[in-house]
Tab-separated table of C-alpha atoms in Angstrom:
chain	number	residue	atom	x	y	z
A	1	MET	CA	0.197	-0.123	0.020
A	2	GLN	CA	2.899	2.340	0.932
A	3	VAL	CA	4.388	1.442	-2.620
A	4	LEU	CA	1.284	2.368	-4.270
A	5	ALA	CA	1.059	5.654	-2.521
A	6	ARG	CA	4.486	6.755	-3.286
A	7	ASN	CA	3.976	5.852	-6.899
A	8	LEU	CA	0.732	7.832	-7.128
A	9	VAL	CA	2.774	11.136	-5.630
A	10	ARG	CA	5.326	10.833	-8.078
A	11	ARG	CA	2.699	10.137	-11.039
A	12	VAL	CA	0.813	13.189	-9.333
A	13	SER	CA	3.876	15.730	-9.149
A	14	ARG	CA	4.950	15.001	-12.798
A	15	THR	CA	1.584	15.416	-13.848
A	16	GLN	CA	1.717	18.395	-11.869
A	17	VAL	CA	5.438	19.566	-13.317
A	18	VAL	CA	4.161	19.117	-16.512
A	19	SER	CA	0.995	21.430	-16.499
A	20	ARG	CA	2.808	24.004	-14.952
A	21	ASN	CA	5.612	24.095	-17.805
A	22	ALA	CA	2.487	23.607	-20.587
A	23	TYR	CA	1.232	26.494	-18.782
A	24	SER	CA	4.028	28.485	-18.924
A	25	THR	CA	5.339	28.191	-22.473
A	26	GLN	CA	1.992	30.113	-23.672
A	27	ARG	CA	3.676	33.109	-25.307
A	28	PHE	CA	1.538	36.530	-25.446
A	29	ARG	CA	2.835	40.304	-25.781
A	30	ASP	CA	2.380	42.276	-22.636
A	31	ILE	CA	1.876	45.640	-23.464
A	32	GLY	CA	1.519	46.932	-19.736
A	33	GLN	CA	-2.273	46.182	-19.224
A	34	PRO	CA	-4.756	43.137	-19.721
A	35	THR	CA	-5.814	41.838	-23.396
A	36	PRO	CA	-7.471	38.940	-24.584
A	37	ALA	CA	-4.307	37.024	-24.671
A	38	SER	CA	-2.723	37.634	-21.315
A	39	HIS	CA	-6.062	37.696	-19.388
A	40	PRO	CA	-8.836	35.827	-21.138
A	41	HIS	CA	-10.740	35.371	-17.276
A	42	LEU	CA	-11.229	39.164	-17.940
A	43	MET	CA	-11.318	39.545	-21.574
A	44	ALA	CA	-13.090	38.334	-24.592
A	45	GLU	CA	-11.587	38.512	-28.512
A	46	GLY	CA	-11.928	41.874	-29.860
A	47	GLU	CA	-12.113	44.017	-26.474
A	48	VAL	CA	-9.622	46.457	-25.375
A	49	THR	CA	-10.539	46.702	-21.909
A	50	PRO	CA	-12.538	44.195	-20.026
A	51	GLY	CA	-16.276	44.430	-21.442
A	52	ILE	CA	-15.517	47.237	-24.060
A	53	ARG	CA	-14.673	46.062	-28.103
A	54	ILE	CA	-12.516	48.130	-30.419
A	55	GLU	CA	-15.521	49.193	-32.433
A	56	GLU	CA	-16.762	51.030	-29.335
A	57	TYR	CA	-13.679	52.786	-28.900
A	58	ILE	CA	-13.610	53.890	-32.614
A	59	GLY	CA	-17.249	54.771	-32.752
A	60	ARG	CA	-16.333	57.341	-29.475
A	61	ARG	CA	-13.956	58.971	-31.510
A	62	LYS	CA	-16.032	59.581	-34.493
A	63	LYS	CA	-18.627	61.200	-32.471
A	64	LEU	CA	-16.073	63.273	-31.028
A	65	VAL	CA	-14.424	64.502	-34.514
A	66	GLU	CA	-18.012	65.107	-35.544
A	67	LEU	CA	-18.786	67.650	-32.776
A	68	LEU	CA	-15.474	69.629	-33.348
A	69	PRO	CA	-15.391	72.668	-35.455
A	70	GLU	CA	-13.555	72.469	-38.750
A	71	ASN	CA	-9.963	71.943	-38.610
A	72	SER	CA	-9.625	71.670	-35.141
A	73	LEU	CA	-7.565	69.782	-32.908
A	74	ALA	CA	-8.148	67.593	-29.711
A	75	ILE	CA	-5.240	66.951	-27.277
A	76	ILE	CA	-6.082	64.582	-24.644
A	77	SER	CA	-3.203	63.466	-22.171
A	78	SER	CA	-2.972	60.518	-20.067
A	79	ALA	CA	-2.893	61.224	-16.226
A	80	PRO	CA	0.337	61.706	-14.744
A	81	VAL	CA	1.924	59.938	-12.325
A	82	LYS	CA	1.771	60.962	-8.748
A	83	MET	CA	4.259	60.549	-6.305
A	84	MET	CA	4.154	59.243	-2.512
A	85	THR	CA	7.645	59.744	-2.069
A	86	ASP	CA	10.588	60.192	-4.340
A	87	VAL	CA	10.305	56.591	-5.054
A	88	VAL	CA	7.116	55.467	-4.367
A	89	PRO	CA	3.963	56.538	-6.419
A	90	TYR	CA	0.276	56.656	-5.754
A	91	THR	CA	-1.350	53.817	-7.216
A	92	PHE	CA	-2.014	55.456	-10.870
A	93	ARG	CA	-5.431	56.112	-11.797
A	94	GLN	CA	-6.356	56.914	-16.078
A	95	GLU	CA	-7.681	60.359	-16.896
A	96	ALA	CA	-11.310	59.535	-17.849
A	97	ASP	CA	-11.046	61.255	-21.414
A	98	TYR	CA	-8.046	59.586	-22.303
A	99	LEU	CA	-9.070	56.060	-21.218
A	100	TYR	CA	-12.742	56.772	-22.997
A	101	LEU	CA	-11.228	57.836	-26.091
A	102	THR	CA	-7.832	54.984	-26.460
A	103	GLY	CA	-8.610	52.263	-23.913
A	104	CYS	CA	-5.225	53.074	-23.004
A	105	GLN	CA	-4.912	52.129	-18.791
A	106	GLN	CA	-1.182	53.312	-18.435
A	107	PRO	CA	0.469	56.716	-18.043
A	108	GLY	CA	3.159	58.847	-20.582
A	109	GLY	CA	0.843	59.081	-23.317
A	110	VAL	CA	-0.503	61.798	-24.985
A	111	ALA	CA	-3.562	61.459	-27.718
A	112	VAL	CA	-4.458	63.776	-30.747
A	113	LEU	CA	-7.850	63.806	-32.581
A	114	SER	CA	-8.530	65.574	-35.735
A	115	ASP	CA	-10.994	64.902	-38.609
A	116	GLU	CA	-7.555	65.154	-41.175
A	117	ARG	CA	-5.535	62.772	-39.132
A	118	GLY	CA	-7.464	60.374	-37.212
A	119	LEU	CA	-6.412	59.551	-33.890
A	120	CYS	CA	-2.571	60.091	-33.668
A	121	MET	CA	-0.495	58.825	-30.301
A	122	PHE	CA	2.359	59.809	-28.610
A	123	MET	CA	3.407	57.141	-26.583
A	124	PRO	CA	5.719	56.841	-24.065
A	125	GLU	CA	9.740	55.111	-24.686
A	126	SER	CA	10.754	52.755	-22.233
A	127	THR	CA	14.308	51.909	-21.420
A	128	PRO	CA	15.685	48.414	-20.059
A	129	LYS	CA	16.020	50.242	-16.486
A	130	ASP	CA	12.122	51.518	-16.857
A	131	ILE	CA	11.098	47.659	-17.765
A	132	ALA	CA	13.265	46.351	-14.846
A	133	TRP	CA	11.770	48.518	-12.337
A	134	GLN	CA	7.905	48.938	-13.690
A	135	GLY	CA	7.143	46.110	-16.268
A	136	GLU	CA	6.356	46.896	-19.722
A	137	VAL	CA	4.286	49.255	-20.999
A	138	ALA	CA	2.029	49.914	-24.223
A	139	GLY	CA	4.319	51.879	-26.749
A	140	VAL	CA	4.328	52.787	-30.809
A	141	ASP	CA	2.989	49.123	-31.631
A	142	ALA	CA	0.475	48.678	-29.194
A	143	ALA	CA	-1.003	52.248	-30.497
A	144	SER	CA	-1.352	51.090	-34.081
A	145	GLU	CA	-2.129	47.417	-33.483
A	146	VAL	CA	-3.897	47.381	-30.175
A	147	PHE	CA	-5.813	50.765	-29.658
A	148	LYS	CA	-6.106	51.235	-33.559
A	149	ALA	CA	-4.336	54.545	-33.753
A	150	ASP	CA	-4.763	55.927	-37.441
A	151	GLN	CA	-1.014	57.313	-36.802
A	152	ALA	CA	1.869	56.883	-33.860
A	153	TYR	CA	4.870	57.845	-32.765
A	154	PRO	CA	7.019	57.820	-29.831
A	155	ILE	CA	6.576	61.097	-27.308
A	156	SER	CA	10.177	62.342	-28.378
A	157	LYS	CA	8.617	63.074	-31.938
A	158	LEU	CA	5.453	65.316	-30.324
A	159	PRO	CA	7.118	68.532	-29.743
A	160	GLU	CA	7.949	68.755	-33.729
A	161	ILE	CA	5.089	66.751	-34.826
A	162	LEU	CA	2.215	68.324	-32.855
A	163	SER	CA	3.263	71.940	-32.898
A	164	ASP	CA	2.663	71.408	-37.038
A	165	MET	CA	-0.562	70.225	-36.435
A	166	ILE	CA	-0.994	73.135	-33.922
A	167	ARG	CA	0.045	75.712	-36.204
A	168	HIS	CA	-2.537	74.313	-39.254
A	169	SER	CA	-5.574	74.356	-36.900
A	170	SER	CA	-8.203	76.813	-36.223
A	171	LYS	CA	-9.027	75.905	-32.625
A	172	VAL	CA	-7.582	73.612	-30.306
A	173	PHE	CA	-9.326	71.976	-27.352
A	174	HIS	CA	-7.614	70.392	-24.161
A	175	ASN	CA	-8.766	69.864	-20.704
A	176	VAL	CA	-7.260	72.139	-18.402
A	177	GLN	CA	-6.954	70.042	-15.414
A	178	SER	CA	-5.103	67.447	-17.191
A	179	ALA	CA	-3.059	69.110	-18.982
A	180	SER	CA	0.432	67.781	-19.980
A	181	GLN	CA	3.419	70.686	-20.081
A	182	ARG	CA	4.293	67.973	-23.011
A	183	TYR	CA	2.454	70.492	-25.104
A	184	THR	CA	1.236	73.191	-23.215
A	185	ASN	CA	4.773	74.244	-23.165
A	186	LEU	CA	5.172	74.053	-26.822
A	187	ASP	CA	5.911	77.525	-28.805
A	188	GLU	CA	2.630	77.001	-30.994
A	189	PHE	CA	0.409	75.847	-28.099
A	190	GLN	CA	0.937	79.129	-26.467
A	191	LYS	CA	0.452	81.335	-29.127
A	192	SER	CA	-2.719	79.747	-29.860
A	193	ALA	CA	-4.045	80.057	-26.312
A	194	SER	CA	-2.888	83.482	-26.628
A	195	LEU	CA	-5.089	84.326	-29.677
A	196	GLY	CA	-8.031	82.946	-27.956
A	197	LYS	CA	-7.692	79.787	-29.957
A	198	VAL	CA	-7.608	77.228	-27.109
A	199	LYS	CA	-10.938	75.448	-25.715
A	200	THR	CA	-12.106	73.669	-23.447
A	201	LEU	CA	-12.400	70.026	-24.415
A	202	SER	CA	-14.670	68.540	-21.573
A	203	SER	CA	-17.465	70.858	-22.882
A	204	LEU	CA	-17.960	67.923	-25.742
A	205	THR	CA	-16.472	64.460	-24.030
A	206	HIS	CA	-18.703	64.986	-21.290
A	207	GLU	CA	-21.408	65.317	-23.701
A	208	LEU	CA	-20.798	61.814	-25.279
A	209	ARG	CA	-19.737	60.178	-21.992
A	210	LEU	CA	-23.937	61.505	-20.479
A	211	ILE	CA	-25.690	58.406	-22.710
A	212	LYS	CA	-24.119	55.310	-21.677
A	213	SER	CA	-24.105	52.168	-24.039
A	214	PRO	CA	-25.098	48.577	-23.304
A	215	ALA	CA	-21.408	47.378	-22.884
A	216	GLU	CA	-20.830	50.396	-20.492
A	217	LEU	CA	-24.464	49.833	-18.626
A	218	LYS	CA	-23.293	46.170	-18.146
A	219	LEU	CA	-19.853	47.524	-15.986
A	220	MET	CA	-22.108	50.139	-14.281
A	221	ARG	CA	-24.355	47.175	-13.235
A	222	ASP	CA	-21.648	44.977	-11.981
A	223	SER	CA	-19.967	47.704	-10.655
A	224	ALA	CA	-22.826	48.625	-7.987
A	225	SER	CA	-23.782	44.875	-7.394
A	226	ILE	CA	-20.324	44.239	-6.318
A	227	ALA	CA	-20.837	47.655	-4.034
A	228	CYS	CA	-24.169	46.479	-2.789
A	229	GLN	CA	-22.446	42.805	-1.933
A	230	GLY	CA	-19.446	44.245	-0.564
A	231	LEU	CA	-21.292	46.887	1.979
A	232	LEU	CA	-23.924	44.382	2.918
A	233	LYS	CA	-21.369	42.300	3.925
A	234	THR	CA	-19.581	45.048	6.080
A	235	MET	CA	-23.481	45.765	7.435
A	236	LEU	CA	-23.418	42.705	9.096
A	237	HIS	CA	-19.973	42.740	10.252
A	238	SER	CA	-20.357	46.229	12.149
A	239	LYS	CA	-22.753	44.066	14.959
A	240	GLY	CA	-19.375	43.003	16.129
A	241	PHE	CA	-16.504	45.357	14.469
A	242	PRO	CA	-18.106	48.645	15.658
A	243	ASP	CA	-15.218	50.432	14.250
A	244	GLU	CA	-15.065	52.987	11.690
A	245	GLY	CA	-11.330	52.029	10.539
A	246	ILE	CA	-12.572	48.210	10.209
A	247	LEU	CA	-15.236	48.615	8.468
A	248	SER	CA	-13.565	50.686	6.019
A	249	ALA	CA	-11.192	48.275	5.445
A	250	GLN	CA	-13.794	45.715	5.692
A	251	VAL	CA	-15.688	47.322	3.175
A	252	GLU	CA	-12.885	47.592	0.744
A	253	TYR	CA	-11.525	43.949	0.944
A	254	GLU	CA	-15.095	43.035	-0.039
A	255	CYS	CA	-15.111	44.775	-3.099
A	256	ARG	CA	-12.070	43.913	-4.152
A	257	VAL	CA	-12.245	39.973	-3.599
A	258	ARG	CA	-15.446	40.217	-5.915
A	259	GLY	CA	-13.420	41.753	-8.755
A	260	ALA	CA	-12.687	45.934	-8.310
A	261	GLN	CA	-9.834	47.188	-9.073
A	262	ARG	CA	-9.965	50.396	-6.538
A	263	MET	CA	-12.605	51.847	-4.514
A	264	ALA	CA	-14.045	54.690	-6.355
A	265	PHE	CA	-13.208	57.114	-3.609
A	266	ASN	CA	-11.835	56.686	0.140
A	267	PRO	CA	-14.794	55.364	2.205
A	268	VAL	CA	-16.996	57.595	4.399
A	269	VAL	CA	-17.350	55.505	7.493
A	270	GLY	CA	-18.885	58.497	10.006
A	271	GLY	CA	-20.090	56.637	13.374
A	272	GLY	CA	-22.566	59.027	15.553
A	273	SER	CA	-21.665	63.118	14.924
A	274	ASN	CA	-19.281	61.904	12.447
A	275	ALA	CA	-22.088	61.054	10.132
A	276	SER	CA	-22.738	65.055	9.940
A	277	VAL	CA	-19.748	65.762	8.522
A	278	ILE	CA	-20.607	65.442	4.664
A	279	HIS	CA	-17.177	64.279	3.020
A	280	TYR	CA	-15.669	62.447	6.584
A	281	SER	CA	-13.046	60.639	5.636
A	282	ARG	CA	-10.890	60.030	8.795
A	283	ASN	CA	-12.516	56.444	9.766
A	284	ASP	CA	-10.880	56.583	13.169
A	285	GLN	CA	-13.009	56.406	15.784
A	286	ARG	CA	-15.083	53.702	17.446
A	287	ILE	CA	-18.746	53.852	16.980
A	288	LYS	CA	-20.626	54.014	20.193
A	289	ASP	CA	-23.303	51.363	21.188
A	290	GLY	CA	-26.662	52.732	19.623
A	291	ASP	CA	-25.204	55.716	18.129
A	292	LEU	CA	-25.804	55.399	13.699
A	293	VAL	CA	-23.150	54.717	11.491
A	294	LEU	CA	-23.046	56.487	7.745
A	295	MET	CA	-21.271	54.631	5.178
A	296	ASP	CA	-20.821	56.292	2.096
A	297	MET	CA	-18.924	54.141	-0.526
A	298	GLY	CA	-18.351	52.705	-4.028
A	299	CYS	CA	-15.897	50.801	-6.018
A	300	GLU	CA	-14.577	51.004	-9.889
A	301	LEU	CA	-14.726	48.344	-12.030
A	302	HIS	CA	-12.650	48.371	-15.234
A	303	GLY	CA	-12.915	51.962	-15.647
A	304	TYR	CA	-16.746	52.673	-14.289
A	305	VAL	CA	-17.921	53.706	-10.721
A	306	SER	CA	-20.870	53.297	-8.522
A	307	ASP	CA	-21.651	55.140	-5.520
A	308	LEU	CA	-23.730	53.920	-2.130
A	309	THR	CA	-24.588	55.129	0.974
A	310	ARG	CA	-26.543	53.486	3.686
A	311	THR	CA	-26.891	54.557	7.683
A	312	TRP	CA	-27.930	52.015	10.366
A	313	PRO	CA	-27.297	51.378	13.882
A	314	PRO	CA	-24.735	48.537	14.456
A	315	CYS	CA	-26.077	47.526	17.717
A	316	GLY	CA	-29.178	46.109	15.589
A	317	LYS	CA	-31.725	48.694	16.325
A	318	PHE	CA	-32.818	51.963	15.314
A	319	SER	CA	-34.029	54.278	18.486
A	320	SER	CA	-37.604	55.587	17.793
A	321	LEU	CA	-35.900	59.015	17.228
A	322	GLN	CA	-33.569	57.903	14.680
A	323	GLU	CA	-36.400	55.937	12.873
A	324	GLU	CA	-38.510	58.580	12.475
A	325	LEU	CA	-35.528	60.676	11.063
A	326	TYR	CA	-34.386	57.883	9.067
A	327	ASP	CA	-38.119	57.398	7.799
A	328	LEU	CA	-38.169	60.930	6.569
A	329	ILE	CA	-35.099	60.431	4.269
A	330	LEU	CA	-36.073	57.137	3.459
A	331	GLN	CA	-39.147	58.167	1.583
A	332	THR	CA	-37.530	61.174	0.172
A	333	ASN	CA	-35.144	58.802	-1.344
A	334	LYS	CA	-38.033	56.697	-2.851
A	335	GLU	CA	-40.455	59.233	-4.013
A	336	CYS	CA	-37.331	61.284	-5.627
A	337	ILE	CA	-36.648	57.703	-7.777
A	338	LYS	CA	-40.695	57.723	-8.767
A	339	GLN	CA	-39.665	60.971	-10.155
A	340	CYS	CA	-36.711	59.999	-12.274
A	341	LYS	CA	-37.540	59.618	-16.199
A	342	PRO	CA	-37.214	61.327	-19.286
A	343	GLY	CA	-37.657	65.010	-19.151
A	344	THR	CA	-37.116	65.575	-15.767
A	345	THR	CA	-33.554	67.391	-14.630
A	346	ILE	CA	-31.579	66.586	-11.662
A	347	ARG	CA	-32.501	70.223	-10.739
A	348	GLN	CA	-36.216	69.517	-10.500
A	349	LEU	CA	-35.427	66.444	-8.523
A	350	ASN	CA	-33.409	68.583	-5.742
A	351	ALA	CA	-36.782	70.782	-5.436
A	352	TYR	CA	-38.758	68.457	-5.130
A	353	SER	CA	-36.486	66.903	-2.239
A	354	THR	CA	-35.734	69.829	-0.453
A	355	GLU	CA	-39.505	70.580	-0.161
A	356	LEU	CA	-39.962	67.244	1.292
A	357	LEU	CA	-37.317	67.308	3.307
A	358	CYS	CA	-38.178	70.662	4.702
A	359	ASP	CA	-41.951	69.632	5.445
A	360	GLY	CA	-40.422	66.846	7.306
A	361	LEU	CA	-37.638	68.736	9.232
A	362	MET	CA	-40.504	71.083	10.227
A	363	LYS	CA	-42.774	69.087	11.498
A	364	MET	CA	-40.115	67.514	13.896
A	365	GLY	CA	-39.414	71.045	15.183
A	366	ILE	CA	-35.463	70.379	13.761
A	367	LEU	CA	-36.064	73.204	11.349
A	368	LYS	CA	-37.741	76.555	12.512
A	369	SER	CA	-37.191	78.526	9.214
A	370	ARG	CA	-36.853	77.196	5.885
A	371	ARG	CA	-34.038	79.619	5.193
A	372	LEU	CA	-31.746	77.323	7.641
A	373	TYR	CA	-32.684	74.449	5.118
A	374	HIS	CA	-29.043	74.618	3.382
A	375	GLN	CA	-27.496	74.293	6.840
A	376	LEU	CA	-28.789	70.722	7.315
A	377	ASN	CA	-28.244	69.609	3.575
A	378	PRO	CA	-25.932	71.895	1.289
A	379	THR	CA	-26.201	69.336	-1.239
A	380	SER	CA	-27.568	68.486	-4.362
A	381	ILE	CA	-30.062	65.334	-4.762
A	382	GLY	CA	-27.646	63.679	-6.665
A	383	HIS	CA	-25.154	63.931	-9.462
A	384	TYR	CA	-24.291	62.403	-12.956
A	385	LEU	CA	-22.368	58.979	-12.894
A	386	GLY	CA	-20.024	57.106	-14.902
A	387	MET	CA	-16.508	56.853	-15.249
A	388	ASP	CA	-15.983	59.457	-12.746
A	389	VAL	CA	-18.258	59.655	-9.300
A	390	HIS	CA	-19.261	62.792	-10.232
A	391	ASP	CA	-19.157	62.332	-14.112
A	392	SER	CA	-19.848	64.659	-17.023
A	393	SER	CA	-19.341	67.521	-14.430
A	394	ALA	CA	-19.227	70.099	-17.299
A	395	VAL	CA	-23.003	69.165	-18.109
A	396	GLY	CA	-25.378	71.172	-15.726
A	397	TYR	CA	-27.974	69.917	-13.520
A	398	ASP	CA	-30.627	72.002	-16.166
A	399	ARG	CA	-30.459	69.350	-18.636
A	400	PRO	CA	-32.992	67.090	-19.205
A	401	LEU	CA	-32.521	63.291	-18.122
A	402	GLN	CA	-32.597	60.724	-21.260
A	403	PRO	CA	-32.125	57.213	-21.260
A	404	GLY	CA	-29.112	55.636	-21.007
A	405	PHE	CA	-28.220	58.471	-18.231
A	406	VAL	CA	-26.925	57.412	-14.630
A	407	ILE	CA	-27.434	59.468	-11.862
A	408	THR	CA	-27.633	59.260	-8.139
A	409	ILE	CA	-30.405	59.948	-5.903
A	410	GLU	CA	-28.641	60.926	-1.984
A	411	PRO	CA	-30.802	62.837	0.139
A	412	GLY	CA	-29.760	63.540	3.406
A	413	VAL	CA	-29.818	65.044	6.698
A	414	TYR	CA	-26.012	66.452	8.432
A	415	ILE	CA	-27.120	68.551	11.606
A	416	PRO	CA	-24.196	70.339	13.476
A	417	SER	CA	-23.963	69.015	17.130
A	418	SER	CA	-24.375	73.535	17.441
A	419	PHE	CA	-27.113	73.688	15.325
A	420	ASP	CA	-30.180	75.080	17.133
A	421	CYS	CA	-32.743	72.490	17.449
A	422	PRO	CA	-33.537	69.948	20.144
A	423	VAL	CA	-30.589	68.684	21.619
A	424	ARG	CA	-31.609	64.911	20.594
A	425	PHE	CA	-31.548	65.717	17.251
A	426	GLN	CA	-27.589	67.188	17.511
A	427	GLY	CA	-25.097	65.824	15.991
A	428	ILE	CA	-27.233	63.162	13.724
A	429	GLY	CA	-26.631	62.310	10.108
A	430	ILE	CA	-28.407	60.309	7.570
A	431	ARG	CA	-28.063	59.694	4.289
A	432	ILE	CA	-29.424	56.870	1.785
A	433	GLU	CA	-28.048	56.854	-1.998
A	434	ASP	CA	-29.012	54.782	-4.916
A	435	ASP	CA	-27.374	54.517	-8.189
A	436	VAL	CA	-30.184	55.132	-10.681
A	437	LEU	CA	-30.428	54.464	-14.482
A	438	ILE	CA	-32.905	56.336	-16.636
A	439	THR	CA	-34.742	54.160	-18.990
A	440	GLU	CA	-37.599	54.954	-21.953
A	441	THR	CA	-40.015	54.187	-19.482
A	442	GLY	CA	-38.750	55.314	-16.212
A	443	TYR	CA	-36.164	54.246	-14.437
A	444	GLU	CA	-33.955	51.128	-12.843
A	445	VAL	CA	-32.052	51.150	-9.764
A	446	LEU	CA	-28.858	49.552	-10.178
A	447	THR	CA	-28.388	49.292	-6.075
A	448	GLY	CA	-32.302	48.185	-5.416
A	449	SER	CA	-30.413	44.483	-4.018
A	450	MET	CA	-29.050	46.576	-0.893
A	451	PRO	CA	-31.218	47.275	1.818
A	452	LYS	CA	-32.384	50.306	3.122
A	453	GLU	CA	-36.197	49.567	4.737
A	454	ILE	CA	-35.404	49.692	8.606
A	455	LYS	CA	-37.245	46.444	9.508
A	456	HIS	CA	-34.933	44.543	6.674
A	457	ILE	CA	-31.993	46.559	8.144
A	458	GLU	CA	-32.993	45.175	11.829
A	459	THR	CA	-33.603	42.271	10.770
A	460	LEU	CA	-30.636	41.382	9.191
A	461	LEU	CA	-28.253	42.579	11.750
A	462	ASN	CA	-30.018	40.519	14.632
A	463	ASN	CA	-30.691	37.081	12.625
A	464	HIS	CA	-27.758	37.141	9.797
A	465	CYS	CA	-24.611	39.327	11.511
A	466	HIS	CA	-21.324	37.215	12.206
A	467	ASP	CA	-21.075	35.096	15.429
A	468	ASN	CA	-21.196	36.840	18.569
A	469	SER	CA	-17.794	35.688	19.228
A	470	ALA	CA	-16.551	38.523	16.484
A	471	ARG	CA	-17.535	41.118	19.924
A	472	SER	CA	-14.863	39.594	22.114
A	473	PHE	CA	-12.129	39.524	19.220
A	474	ALA	CA	-12.986	43.152	18.188
A	475	SER	CA	-12.941	44.178	21.951
A	476	PHE	CA	-9.613	42.403	22.427
A	477	SER	CA	-8.272	44.041	18.855
A	478	LEU	CA	-9.582	47.367	20.022
A	479	GLN	CA	-8.505	47.712	23.256
A	480	GLY	CA	-4.593	47.617	21.154
């Protein structure tokens, strides 16, 4: 029997070695980002980024060229690498317009789009030292073969070629916030700027990004689903670990293990009075028994983000006071979502939510005058959502909503501890936020799987939370 076992182990070991060698002999070209060859588990043939095919990228570029005035250029720079210290970079995130038009997820490039030349990409030139320290990056060959640029050059050729392109153009469009000195320092660019020929590109690209394609909506639904699952798991974790920092770490973990590349922003985890600080981000306090915790979070999946907020009592039970105020926010959330349809504007939704909240806060005695409302909620009811958290920010809130728009609906109240109202309400912050797709007939709530009804939240916390032994572990770990 022992001999048979040893022989079996040898055969299994040989099989494993052959399997590993067979896998390692597969050859694919590394271009510094996933491709169907290198990441078949993420991408299908024909996709440039997961879920988005090359035809869609080419179509986006054609639409932008159609919006450009005759004989104009659009210059789009990749995001810069930002350094934490002299040798340690922050995690890189691509500039949204550059990614939207090229599919390139890497730094160091500049793209130029025009009717005459199509897409011209200037790509970084890596040295052997760069590759040894940072790995391969997409260069001129990848620009032509993968991103399907009509023309591609090394970045060292940019001053000469781009200067000539600018010289023969009537207008030059670019994004000021993501501009690169590689082209803004060119004499021809500065000359065009002095003559008033330089315009803002975001006014055009943000228009294109408003209406999401079926492929984009698939990614946004998946991003929202991951956020809902991550937040739900974190909510169930909160009874045993009532600590802002732990819950922030937990929600990031839950999103990352489900496929998200990063969080859409640093999660807001505000316990007690910290919830009344709208963009609270310290996340360094323990949550007192009986207090609410507000968590505003979202994740990014292959370039598309979600944005979700829930407020709940980690102890498992809303107090009657908390329930009264929470119900006002919940009903406002639900009523505003019902108003989401083609033709409505975010500004109209905001006016509607303001009316509902003012009426409720006045009845509760929290608000003595409607003119003080903005001290309790200085935010809009929502914003556009897509590749950025505040997507298409160049588009105003008076734009009638159309099918394919994705917006947030996020009523809230943030009562400072010093606000002149009954003491029992001071220091409470509550927000309920959902992501909403505008459809032909109305709306689809992308985050609808995340509970927000009081009875559902309390049932989950009291009957489905992690084992109570977590409490003793949390108590021990927090004392440290």
